[in-house]
């Protein structure tokens, strides 16, 4: 189990280093009915526009046409792996902030890491027309 933690941390750290774009994200602590903190991220879209090499108007136009973020990236010749790396790095940095201030337990952290790929895939593949 310890080897898995070290490997997972190493992979996440490499993603963070790989991505050098400026990022801005706000995490929000939301308490559910049982009083537990729920990890939630609100995206700052300006860095996403920069990653996609579009401005807000172009992004909105693509969105109106029904393109997901992943499809926009493909249109711009950006590999999906690069897009995924951006979001992994973004979440990794935010989760580290939460862990440092004690809002995120080790169990919750590893549960989030386990689900992160699916959540990122769902976000970037989301079709605005559905």
mmCIF file of N, CA and C in Angstrom, residues 7-103:
data_model
loop_
_atom_site.group_PDB
_atom_site.id
_atom_site.type_symbol
_atom_site.label_atom_id
_atom_site.label_comp_id
_atom_site.label_asym_id
_atom_site.label_seq_id
_atom_site.Cartn_x
_atom_site.Cartn_y
_atom_site.Cartn_z
ATOM 1 N N UNK A 7 3.988 5.968 -5.488
ATOM 2 C CA UNK A 7 3.851 5.989 -6.938
ATOM 3 C C UNK A 7 2.805 7.007 -7.362
ATOM 4 N N UNK A 8 1.674 7.017 -6.682
ATOM 5 C CA UNK A 8 0.597 7.946 -7.000
ATOM 6 C C UNK A 8 1.051 9.381 -6.790
ATOM 7 N N UNK A 9 1.731 9.627 -5.697
ATOM 8 C CA UNK A 9 2.235 10.975 -5.432
ATOM 9 C C UNK A 9 3.244 11.389 -6.494
ATOM 10 N N UNK A 10 4.097 10.471 -6.909
ATOM 11 C CA UNK A 10 5.101 10.770 -7.934
ATOM 12 C C UNK A 10 4.441 11.116 -9.260
ATOM 13 N N UNK A 11 3.433 10.349 -9.634
ATOM 14 C CA UNK A 11 2.729 10.608 -10.897
ATOM 15 C C UNK A 11 2.055 11.966 -10.847
ATOM 16 N N UNK A 12 1.376 12.260 -9.756
ATOM 17 C CA UNK A 12 0.697 13.547 -9.637
ATOM 18 C C UNK A 12 1.695 14.699 -9.643
ATOM 19 N N UNK A 13 2.823 14.519 -8.985
ATOM 20 C CA UNK A 13 3.848 15.546 -8.963
ATOM 21 C C UNK A 13 4.404 15.792 -10.363
ATOM 22 N N UNK A 14 4.613 14.731 -11.129
ATOM 23 C CA UNK A 14 5.101 14.889 -12.496
ATOM 24 C C UNK A 14 4.100 15.652 -13.353
ATOM 25 N N UNK A 15 2.822 15.373 -13.166
ATOM 26 C CA UNK A 15 1.804 16.131 -13.900
ATOM 27 C C UNK A 15 1.866 17.603 -13.523
ATOM 28 N N UNK A 16 2.034 17.891 -12.251
ATOM 29 C CA UNK A 16 2.098 19.280 -11.790
ATOM 30 C C UNK A 16 3.295 20.000 -12.394
ATOM 31 N N UNK A 17 4.419 19.319 -12.458
ATOM 32 C CA UNK A 17 5.625 19.912 -13.023
ATOM 33 C C UNK A 17 5.479 20.077 -14.536
ATOM 34 N N UNK A 18 4.884 19.101 -15.174
ATOM 35 C CA UNK A 18 4.713 19.109 -16.627
ATOM 36 C C UNK A 18 3.948 20.343 -17.097
ATOM 37 N N UNK A 19 2.985 20.731 -16.335
ATOM 38 C CA UNK A 19 2.121 21.823 -16.744
ATOM 39 C C UNK A 19 2.628 23.141 -16.197
ATOM 40 N N UNK A 20 3.006 24.046 -17.034
ATOM 41 C CA UNK A 20 3.575 25.303 -16.578
ATOM 42 C C UNK A 20 2.645 26.489 -16.810
ATOM 43 N N UNK A 21 1.445 26.235 -17.280
ATOM 44 C CA UNK A 21 0.505 27.327 -17.496
ATOM 45 C C UNK A 21 0.074 27.915 -16.170
ATOM 46 N N UNK A 22 -0.209 29.194 -16.160
ATOM 47 C CA UNK A 22 -0.715 29.784 -14.926
ATOM 48 C C UNK A 22 -2.120 29.255 -14.691
ATOM 49 N N UNK A 23 -2.406 28.999 -13.440
ATOM 50 C CA UNK A 23 -3.694 28.414 -13.095
ATOM 51 C C UNK A 23 -4.300 29.179 -11.937
ATOM 52 N N UNK A 24 -5.593 29.279 -11.969
ATOM 53 C CA UNK A 24 -6.306 29.909 -10.867
ATOM 54 C C UNK A 24 -7.578 29.116 -10.644
ATOM 55 N N UNK A 25 -7.768 28.697 -9.435
ATOM 56 C CA UNK A 25 -8.944 27.903 -9.105
ATOM 57 C C UNK A 25 -9.328 28.214 -7.675
ATOM 58 N N UNK A 26 -10.586 28.137 -7.394
ATOM 59 C CA UNK A 26 -11.050 28.344 -6.037
ATOM 60 C C UNK A 26 -11.703 27.065 -5.554
ATOM 61 N N UNK A 27 -11.281 26.616 -4.414
ATOM 62 C CA UNK A 27 -11.945 25.484 -3.788
ATOM 63 C C UNK A 27 -12.972 26.021 -2.823
ATOM 64 N N UNK A 28 -14.017 25.288 -2.643
ATOM 65 C CA UNK A 28 -15.057 25.727 -1.743
ATOM 66 C C UNK A 28 -15.417 24.591 -0.816
ATOM 67 N N UNK A 29 -15.417 24.890 0.465
ATOM 68 C CA UNK A 29 -15.817 23.878 1.428
ATOM 69 C C UNK A 29 -17.336 23.890 1.535
ATOM 70 N N UNK A 30 -17.920 22.768 1.276
ATOM 71 C CA UNK A 30 -19.354 22.617 1.382
ATOM 72 C C UNK A 30 -19.594 21.503 2.389
ATOM 73 N N UNK A 31 -20.460 21.754 3.322
ATOM 74 C CA UNK A 31 -20.748 20.754 4.337
ATOM 75 C C UNK A 31 -22.054 20.055 3.977
ATOM 76 N N UNK A 32 -21.990 18.725 3.919
ATOM 77 C CA UNK A 32 -23.211 17.990 3.633
ATOM 78 C C UNK A 32 -23.995 17.790 4.933
ATOM 79 N N UNK A 33 -25.067 17.068 4.880
ATOM 80 C CA UNK A 33 -25.944 16.908 6.033
ATOM 81 C C UNK A 33 -25.258 16.236 7.212
ATOM 82 N N UNK A 34 -24.227 15.449 6.971
ATOM 83 C CA UNK A 34 -23.538 14.760 8.047
ATOM 84 C C UNK A 34 -22.404 15.603 8.616
ATOM 85 N N UNK A 35 -22.223 16.833 8.111
ATOM 86 C CA UNK A 35 -21.189 17.714 8.610
ATOM 87 C C UNK A 35 -19.817 17.478 8.035
ATOM 88 N N UNK A 36 -19.695 16.615 7.033
ATOM 89 C CA UNK A 36 -18.408 16.355 6.405
ATOM 90 C C UNK A 36 -18.129 17.423 5.360
ATOM 91 N N UNK A 37 -16.858 17.727 5.171
ATOM 92 C CA UNK A 37 -16.462 18.676 4.137
ATOM 93 C C UNK A 37 -16.483 17.967 2.797
ATOM 94 N N UNK A 38 -17.078 18.614 1.811
ATOM 95 C CA UNK A 38 -17.163 18.065 0.463
ATOM 96 C C UNK A 38 -16.261 18.900 -0.430
ATOM 97 N N UNK A 39 -15.339 18.242 -1.108
ATOM 98 C CA UNK A 39 -14.404 18.918 -2.011
ATOM 99 C C UNK A 39 -15.136 19.370 -3.262
ATOM 100 N N UNK A 40 -15.022 20.652 -3.566
ATOM 101 C CA UNK A 40 -15.636 21.208 -4.757
ATOM 102 C C UNK A 40 -14.686 22.240 -5.347
ATOM 103 N N UNK A 41 -14.596 22.296 -6.650
ATOM 104 C CA UNK A 41 -13.725 23.257 -7.319
ATOM 105 C C UNK A 41 -14.551 24.090 -8.274
ATOM 106 N N UNK A 42 -14.301 25.397 -8.240
ATOM 107 C CA UNK A 42 -14.912 26.308 -9.205
ATOM 108 C C UNK A 42 -13.797 26.778 -10.128
ATOM 109 N N UNK A 43 -13.948 26.527 -11.403
ATOM 110 C CA UNK A 43 -12.896 26.827 -12.367
ATOM 111 C C UNK A 43 -12.864 28.298 -12.743
ATOM 112 N N UNK A 44 -11.658 28.816 -12.891
ATOM 113 C CA UNK A 44 -11.419 30.111 -13.500
ATOM 114 C C UNK A 44 -11.192 29.791 -14.975
ATOM 115 N N UNK A 45 -12.057 30.273 -15.839
ATOM 116 C CA UNK A 45 -12.005 29.872 -17.237
ATOM 117 C C UNK A 45 -10.918 30.565 -18.049
ATOM 118 N N UNK A 46 -10.369 31.663 -17.572
ATOM 119 C CA UNK A 46 -9.318 32.352 -18.324
ATOM 120 C C UNK A 46 -8.128 31.429 -18.618
ATOM 121 N N UNK A 47 -7.602 30.687 -17.627
ATOM 122 C CA UNK A 47 -6.517 29.746 -17.937
ATOM 123 C C UNK A 47 -6.954 28.628 -18.896
ATOM 124 N N UNK A 48 -8.223 28.240 -18.839
ATOM 125 C CA UNK A 48 -8.727 27.225 -19.765
ATOM 126 C C UNK A 48 -8.752 27.787 -21.185
ATOM 127 N N UNK A 49 -9.174 29.044 -21.329
ATOM 128 C CA UNK A 49 -9.134 29.684 -22.649
ATOM 129 C C UNK A 49 -7.694 29.693 -23.166
ATOM 130 N N UNK A 50 -6.758 30.053 -22.287
ATOM 131 C CA UNK A 50 -5.341 30.104 -22.692
ATOM 132 C C UNK A 50 -4.846 28.730 -23.134
ATOM 133 N N UNK A 51 -5.214 27.707 -22.388
ATOM 134 C CA UNK A 51 -4.819 26.347 -22.755
ATOM 135 C C UNK A 51 -5.364 25.968 -24.125
ATOM 136 N N UNK A 52 -6.613 26.341 -24.369
ATOM 137 C CA UNK A 52 -7.278 26.007 -25.632
ATOM 138 C C UNK A 52 -6.896 26.956 -26.771
ATOM 139 N N UNK A 53 -6.136 28.002 -26.425
ATOM 140 C CA UNK A 53 -5.713 29.005 -27.415
ATOM 141 C C UNK A 53 -6.914 29.688 -28.068
ATOM 142 N N UNK A 54 -7.890 30.043 -27.226
ATOM 143 C CA UNK A 54 -9.081 30.758 -27.680
ATOM 144 C C UNK A 54 -9.345 31.915 -26.714
ATOM 145 N N UNK A 55 -10.159 32.855 -27.155
ATOM 146 C CA UNK A 55 -10.629 33.881 -26.231
ATOM 147 C C UNK A 55 -12.033 33.491 -25.773
ATOM 148 N N UNK A 56 -12.608 34.282 -24.904
ATOM 149 C CA UNK A 56 -13.918 33.928 -24.359
ATOM 150 C C UNK A 56 -14.983 33.860 -25.452
ATOM 151 N N UNK A 57 -14.911 34.764 -26.406
ATOM 152 C CA UNK A 57 -15.897 34.781 -27.489
ATOM 153 C C UNK A 57 -15.828 33.493 -28.312
ATOM 154 N N UNK A 58 -14.609 33.071 -28.659
ATOM 155 C CA UNK A 58 -14.441 31.828 -29.418
ATOM 156 C C UNK A 58 -14.919 30.626 -28.616
ATOM 157 N N UNK A 59 -14.557 30.616 -27.321
ATOM 158 C CA UNK A 59 -14.985 29.522 -26.450
ATOM 159 C C UNK A 59 -16.507 29.443 -26.429
ATOM 160 N N UNK A 60 -17.156 30.584 -26.210
ATOM 161 C CA UNK A 60 -18.624 30.620 -26.150
ATOM 162 C C UNK A 60 -19.243 30.159 -27.469
ATOM 163 N N UNK A 61 -18.607 30.530 -28.582
ATOM 164 C CA UNK A 61 -19.108 30.112 -29.890
ATOM 165 C C UNK A 61 -19.010 28.597 -30.052
ATOM 166 N N UNK A 62 -17.854 28.039 -29.707
ATOM 167 C CA UNK A 62 -17.704 26.579 -29.756
ATOM 168 C C UNK A 62 -18.746 25.898 -28.865
ATOM 169 N N UNK A 63 -18.942 26.436 -27.676
ATOM 170 C CA UNK A 63 -19.885 25.867 -26.708
ATOM 171 C C UNK A 63 -21.299 25.886 -27.291
ATOM 172 N N UNK A 64 -21.662 27.015 -27.919
ATOM 173 C CA UNK A 64 -22.984 27.136 -28.549
ATOM 174 C C UNK A 64 -23.159 26.127 -29.680
ATOM 175 N N UNK A 65 -22.042 25.812 -30.349
ATOM 176 C CA UNK A 65 -22.080 24.821 -31.432
ATOM 177 C C UNK A 65 -22.161 23.401 -30.891
ATOM 178 N N UNK A 66 -22.059 23.250 -29.587
ATOM 179 C CA UNK A 66 -22.185 21.934 -28.976
ATOM 180 C C UNK A 66 -20.878 21.205 -28.748
ATOM 181 N N UNK A 67 -19.756 21.901 -28.847
ATOM 182 C CA UNK A 67 -18.460 21.254 -28.643
ATOM 183 C C UNK A 67 -18.108 21.210 -27.158
ATOM 184 N N UNK A 68 -17.624 20.068 -26.727
ATOM 185 C CA UNK A 68 -17.120 19.931 -25.365
ATOM 186 C C UNK A 68 -15.725 20.544 -25.305
ATOM 187 N N UNK A 69 -15.179 20.681 -24.115
ATOM 188 C CA UNK A 69 -13.815 21.188 -23.965
ATOM 189 C C UNK A 69 -12.830 20.266 -24.690
ATOM 190 N N UNK A 70 -13.028 18.967 -24.580
ATOM 191 C CA UNK A 70 -12.147 18.015 -25.270
ATOM 192 C C UNK A 70 -12.229 18.194 -26.787
ATOM 193 N N UNK A 71 -13.420 18.419 -27.308
ATOM 194 C CA UNK A 71 -13.585 18.621 -28.748
ATOM 195 C C UNK A 71 -12.965 19.952 -29.194
ATOM 196 N N UNK A 72 -13.050 20.972 -28.340
ATOM 197 C CA UNK A 72 -12.402 22.245 -28.649
ATOM 198 C C UNK A 72 -10.890 22.049 -28.738
ATOM 199 N N UNK A 73 -10.352 21.309 -27.789
ATOM 200 C CA UNK A 73 -8.910 21.043 -27.778
ATOM 201 C C UNK A 73 -8.502 20.305 -29.059
ATOM 202 N N UNK A 74 -9.294 19.328 -29.448
ATOM 203 C CA UNK A 74 -9.003 18.569 -30.668
ATOM 204 C C UNK A 74 -9.003 19.486 -31.890
ATOM 205 N N UNK A 75 -9.984 20.402 -31.936
ATOM 206 C CA UNK A 75 -10.061 21.375 -33.033
ATOM 207 C C UNK A 75 -8.789 22.217 -33.119
ATOM 208 N N UNK A 76 -8.208 22.504 -31.962
ATOM 209 C CA UNK A 76 -7.021 23.354 -31.886
ATOM 210 C C UNK A 76 -5.722 22.549 -31.930
ATOM 211 N N UNK A 77 -5.829 21.225 -32.105
ATOM 212 C CA UNK A 77 -4.646 20.389 -32.205
ATOM 213 C C UNK A 77 -3.966 20.118 -30.864
ATOM 214 N N UNK A 78 -4.706 20.236 -29.793
ATOM 215 C CA UNK A 78 -4.161 20.002 -28.454
ATOM 216 C C UNK A 78 -4.477 18.568 -28.053
ATOM 217 N N UNK A 79 -3.469 17.764 -27.754
ATOM 218 C CA UNK A 79 -3.716 16.366 -27.380
ATOM 219 C C UNK A 79 -4.566 16.255 -26.103
ATOM 220 N N UNK A 80 -5.412 15.263 -26.077
ATOM 221 C CA UNK A 80 -6.278 15.066 -24.913
ATOM 222 C C UNK A 80 -5.440 14.843 -23.655
ATOM 223 N N UNK A 81 -4.309 14.185 -23.791
ATOM 224 C CA UNK A 81 -3.421 13.925 -22.655
ATOM 225 C C UNK A 81 -2.973 15.252 -22.016
ATOM 226 N N UNK A 82 -2.683 16.255 -22.849
ATOM 227 C CA UNK A 82 -2.273 17.568 -22.334
ATOM 228 C C UNK A 82 -3.425 18.228 -21.575
ATOM 229 N N UNK A 83 -4.611 18.113 -22.103
ATOM 230 C CA UNK A 83 -5.803 18.653 -21.455
ATOM 231 C C UNK A 83 -6.033 17.974 -20.107
ATOM 232 N N UNK A 84 -5.949 16.655 -20.098
ATOM 233 C CA UNK A 84 -6.119 15.905 -18.848
ATOM 234 C C UNK A 84 -5.041 16.282 -17.839
ATOM 235 N N UNK A 85 -3.820 16.442 -18.298
ATOM 236 C CA UNK A 85 -2.706 16.813 -17.413
ATOM 237 C C UNK A 85 -2.950 18.157 -16.754
ATOM 238 N N UNK A 86 -3.483 19.087 -17.519
ATOM 239 C CA UNK A 86 -3.815 20.408 -16.974
ATOM 240 C C UNK A 86 -4.772 20.275 -15.794
ATOM 241 N N UNK A 87 -5.844 19.519 -15.994
ATOM 242 C CA UNK A 87 -6.851 19.403 -14.943
ATOM 243 C C UNK A 87 -6.366 18.566 -13.756
ATOM 244 N N UNK A 88 -5.550 17.562 -14.001
ATOM 245 C CA UNK A 88 -4.968 16.779 -12.908
ATOM 246 C C UNK A 88 -4.090 17.694 -12.058
ATOM 247 N N UNK A 89 -3.263 18.485 -12.707
ATOM 248 C CA UNK A 89 -2.373 19.394 -11.995
ATOM 249 C C UNK A 89 -3.173 20.416 -11.186
ATOM 250 N N UNK A 90 -4.190 20.947 -11.790
ATOM 251 C CA UNK A 90 -5.056 21.924 -11.134
ATOM 252 C C UNK A 90 -5.673 21.345 -9.863
ATOM 253 N N UNK A 91 -6.250 20.159 -9.978
ATOM 254 C CA UNK A 91 -6.872 19.511 -8.823
ATOM 255 C C UNK A 91 -5.830 19.120 -7.783
ATOM 256 N N UNK A 92 -4.687 18.637 -8.230
ATOM 257 C CA UNK A 92 -3.635 18.239 -7.305
ATOM 258 C C UNK A 92 -3.229 19.419 -6.420
ATOM 259 N N UNK A 93 -2.988 20.565 -7.032
ATOM 260 C CA UNK A 93 -2.592 21.752 -6.268
ATOM 261 C C UNK A 93 -3.687 22.166 -5.279
ATOM 262 N N UNK A 94 -4.919 22.123 -5.716
ATOM 263 C CA UNK A 94 -6.020 22.520 -4.832
ATOM 264 C C UNK A 94 -6.190 21.528 -3.683
ATOM 265 N N UNK A 95 -6.082 20.237 -3.982
ATOM 266 C CA UNK A 95 -6.220 19.238 -2.920
ATOM 267 C C UNK A 95 -5.081 19.361 -1.908
ATOM 268 N N UNK A 96 -3.886 19.729 -2.363
ATOM 269 C CA UNK A 96 -2.771 19.915 -1.437
ATOM 270 C C UNK A 96 -3.049 21.080 -0.487
ATOM 271 N N UNK A 97 -3.656 22.147 -0.999
ATOM 272 C CA UNK A 97 -4.043 23.281 -0.145
ATOM 273 C C UNK A 97 -5.019 22.814 0.932
ATOM 274 N N UNK A 98 -6.002 22.031 0.510
ATOM 275 C CA UNK A 98 -7.008 21.539 1.446
ATOM 276 C C UNK A 98 -6.371 20.640 2.503
ATOM 277 N N UNK A 99 -5.455 19.791 2.074
ATOM 278 C CA UNK A 99 -4.780 18.890 3.017
ATOM 279 C C UNK A 99 -3.954 19.688 4.018
ATOM 280 N N UNK A 100 -3.250 20.706 3.547
ATOM 281 C CA UNK A 100 -2.400 21.523 4.406
ATOM 282 C C UNK A 100 -3.211 22.222 5.493
ATOM 283 N N UNK A 101 -4.377 22.735 5.129
ATOM 284 C CA UNK A 101 -5.181 23.434 6.137
ATOM 285 C C UNK A 101 -6.061 22.475 6.950
ATOM 286 N N UNK A 102 -5.976 21.186 6.653
ATOM 287 C CA UNK A 102 -6.679 20.191 7.462
ATOM 288 C C UNK A 102 -8.122 19.944 7.083
ATOM 289 N N UNK A 103 -8.566 20.481 5.950
ATOM 290 C CA UNK A 103 -9.954 20.302 5.522
ATOM 291 C C UNK A 103 -10.199 18.974 4.836
#
